[in-house]
Structures are given as C-alpha cells and as structure tokens.
Amino acid sequence: MSTKASTNAAARLPVIFDTDPGVDDAMALLFAHRHPAVRLVGITTVFGNADVAVTTRNTLFLAERFGIDAPVARGAALPLVRPPRGAAVEVHGHDGLGNLPEPVTACRQPDARAAHHFIIDTLRARPGEVTLVALGPLTNLALALAEEPAVARLARQVIVMGGAFGTNGHGGNASPVAEANVLSDPHAADAVFTAPWPVTIVGLDVTHEVLMDDAAFARLRDEGGAEGAFLWDCSRHYVRFYGRAAGVRGCFVHDASAVACLLEPALFGQRAGAVRVVCDGIAMGQTIQAEEGKRYSHAEPWADLPSQRVCTSVRAADVLALFVRTVCGGAGGR
Ligand code: BDR
Ligand code: CA
C-alpha cells in the first residue's frame, strides 16, 4: 500500500456496524463499505429481521460477497425482557435477504467473542475513536453498557436507525406508535438512549421520507458492479412488500439513511432532548423526546438524562443521491 493510501486508510472513521440483515441492512452495509470516509472495524449481529443464526449467516455471506474483511461477531438471540417478536418473513423473506434464488451460505466463521464483548474490547482499545452504527434491536449495545458502563464514555458517537417520534405525521411501522427495531427490544433501546454517550436517532420521521424507486435500484444493478446487481435481486421481495403494505412504488430507505446521517449529518434537521422508550402496555416501543428548552409540568421521567439528537427532517433526494453515487463508485464512492 502506498504511503498516501495508508494515510487515507488511517484517516477513515472507524465504525462498528451492528445489524440484523435484513434487505435494507444489506444496502446499508455496502454503502458504508464503499464510502471512502468509513472503515468498518467490526460487524456485530443481532436477532431482529430473522433469528440471530440467520442474521449472522447473512452477515458472513454479505461480508464475503462484498469483500469486507472486518470481523463479524455474533450477538444477542433474544430481547432483554420481552418475548421475541419472531422473524419478519413478510418483509425480508424466508432467508432474511428477500428470498434470493441462490442458497445463502458462508465459509467464514464468526469471531470467538460475543458481540457485546467485541464492542467493549474495541471501544477500550480505541477510546473516543469508534462510532457505533446500530441498525437492529439495540440489545448488543445495552448488554455492553450493562457489563461495562464506561463504554458510554469511550464511544465517539452512536447512530441508531430506530424509533418514531410522530413528527410530520409519521407514526410507527410495527404498531401505530412503535418502530420495529425499538419494539423488538424496548428495554434495550431505553438503556441506550439514556446512557451518557452522544446518540443520533434516525427514525421513521425521516426514513419514511426517503423512498427509493426502481429507477434508482436499476442504476445500482447497471452501474454498481456485481454487488449493485445483488442489491437489485435482494430488493425485489422488499419492494413488493412496500407496494402492498404502504401503497408506494419502491421502498423506504431505513438503515442506509442512518449511514447517510453519519456521512453527511447536514442532510438531516435534528432536535435535541432526552429520549425515553415506553416499555409496556399498548404503547410499548413508543419513543418520546422531551425537547430541550421546553418546560413540562411532568418532566420527571426525562429529568437529568443526556440530551440526544432526533432527526426530524431530511433532504431525501440528497440522501438517495449519496447512496446511489457511493454504491456506483462515483464521487463520494471508492
Ligand atoms: C427497521 O426494521 C427492520 O425491518 C429494518 O431492517 C430497519 O432496521 C425499520 O423499521
Ligand atoms: Ca435493520
């Protein structure tokens, strides 16, 4: 490697990518891998779109397919408290990757450590440097915090795809008020949002504004190499689901929007304030922010908690352009 190339590699932002692939997780993984500002230092898996054996196998498969050599550590199989919700077959297919025509297999083995131990070790080794990008239920991050609370002071920042704050008419996708990742482990999400690390939450308030149509997927297929063509294949089932469920032509870009927020936060309008998660009852999984600077007569559940950032608006066309350009290897891509 030339001196220039190795310097650039050193300057890239180290990221642990926590994921439950998942079609949109696959899109986000290729996006992060192909962007020159990111260095994936590890991938951790979690139950969510499928059980953790499947999401781990899918992650190893994707890492091989995309040429990613970062270690993959298997994570939590179950939520902290609530019973599991089960696989999202209707959304992500029986294999979790949109019912691919080929069998999903992997030769690589996962790291020997559990995901939360991998997170603790990596943050300790590089204090203040590593960003966590979390795209599934937040169980691994909550387990890391429970075992070693100091990790909250060691992470550079945490970017989460999850939650729904009801702005711009955007409610939940798993219940009228709850987003799927948060509903899958609300206790974990509450622990992560209330810990003293800087969290940016990219929820349905913005991801339901970012609609990717087949013309954009066709660009990936035609200009994004074999990996772009793979995203076309694995998105067909997902796009059909959104047509049925939401009446849209295309799919919402959930997980890749969180990667976009890491890369270009200025594309997102953000609101500051402490965030809590409802952990039981019919509103389980609802995310609620007490806006900074507002006075409430009943503020006790949010009192003295760290102020986190919630995305409330997005320049959707620019997010889509960044994603497509990066995957297709143009400006902003490798
Ligand atoms: C989130 O839930 C999962 O189905 C997606 O992968 C995404 O992370 C959207 O609510
Ligand atoms: Ca996901």
JSON list of C-alpha atoms and ligand atoms in Angstrom, two decimals, residues 20 24-25 49 92 135 161 173 179-181 204 254-255, ligand 1:
[
{"chain": "A", "resi": 20, "resn": "ASP", "atom": "CA", "xyz": [-29.81, -7.76, 11.55]},
{"chain": "A", "resi": 24, "resn": "ASP", "atom": "CA", "xyz": [-32.07, -2.73, 3.96]},
{"chain": "A", "resi": 25, "resn": "ASP", "atom": "CA", "xyz": [-29.23, -3.75, 6.27]},
{"chain": "A", "resi": 49, "resn": "ASN", "atom": "CA", "xyz": [-35.45, -9.31, 10.92]},
{"chain": "A", "resi": 92, "resn": "HIS", "atom": "CA", "xyz": [-37.42, -9.66, 4.36]},
{"chain": "A", "resi": 135, "resn": "LEU", "atom": "CA", "xyz": [-29.44, -0.87, 12.60]},
{"chain": "A", "resi": 161, "resn": "MET", "atom": "CA", "xyz": [-31.89, 3.55, 12.97]},
{"chain": "A", "resi": 173, "resn": "ASN", "atom": "CA", "xyz": [-44.48, 0.75, 11.38]},
{"chain": "A", "resi": 179, "resn": "GLU", "atom": "CA", "xyz": [-40.92, 1.35, 15.07]},
{"chain": "A", "resi": 180, "resn": "ALA", "atom": "CA", "xyz": [-39.83, -2.29, 14.60]},
{"chain": "A", "resi": 181, "resn": "ASN", "atom": "CA", "xyz": [-36.23, -2.15, 15.94]},
{"chain": "A", "resi": 204, "resn": "LEU", "atom": "CA", "xyz": [-39.27, 6.75, 10.72]},
{"chain": "A", "resi": 254, "resn": "HIS", "atom": "CA", "xyz": [-34.28, 2.89, 6.65]},
{"chain": "A", "resi": 255, "resn": "ASP", "atom": "CA", "xyz": [-30.83, 1.58, 7.51]},
{"chain": "B", "resi": 1, "resn": "BDR", "atom": "C1", "xyz": [-36.06, -1.27, 10.66]},
{"chain": "B", "resi": 1, "resn": "BDR", "atom": "O1", "xyz": [-36.65, -2.56, 10.89]},
{"chain": "B", "resi": 1, "resn": "BDR", "atom": "C2", "xyz": [-36.06, -3.52, 10.05]},
{"chain": "B", "resi": 1, "resn": "BDR", "atom": "O2", "xyz": [-37.04, -4.24, 9.35]},
{"chain": "B", "resi": 1, "resn": "BDR", "atom": "C3", "xyz": [-35.19, -2.79, 9.07]},
{"chain": "B", "resi": 1, "resn": "BDR", "atom": "O3", "xyz": [-34.03, -3.53, 8.78]},
{"chain": "B", "resi": 1, "resn": "BDR", "atom": "C4", "xyz": [-34.87, -1.49, 9.75]},
{"chain": "B", "resi": 1, "resn": "BDR", "atom": "O4", "xyz": [-33.70, -1.58, 10.52]},
{"chain": "B", "resi": 1, "resn": "BDR", "atom": "C5", "xyz": [-37.13, -0.36, 10.08]},
{"chain": "B", "resi": 1, "resn": "BDR", "atom": "O5", "xyz": [-38.19, -0.20, 11.00]}
]
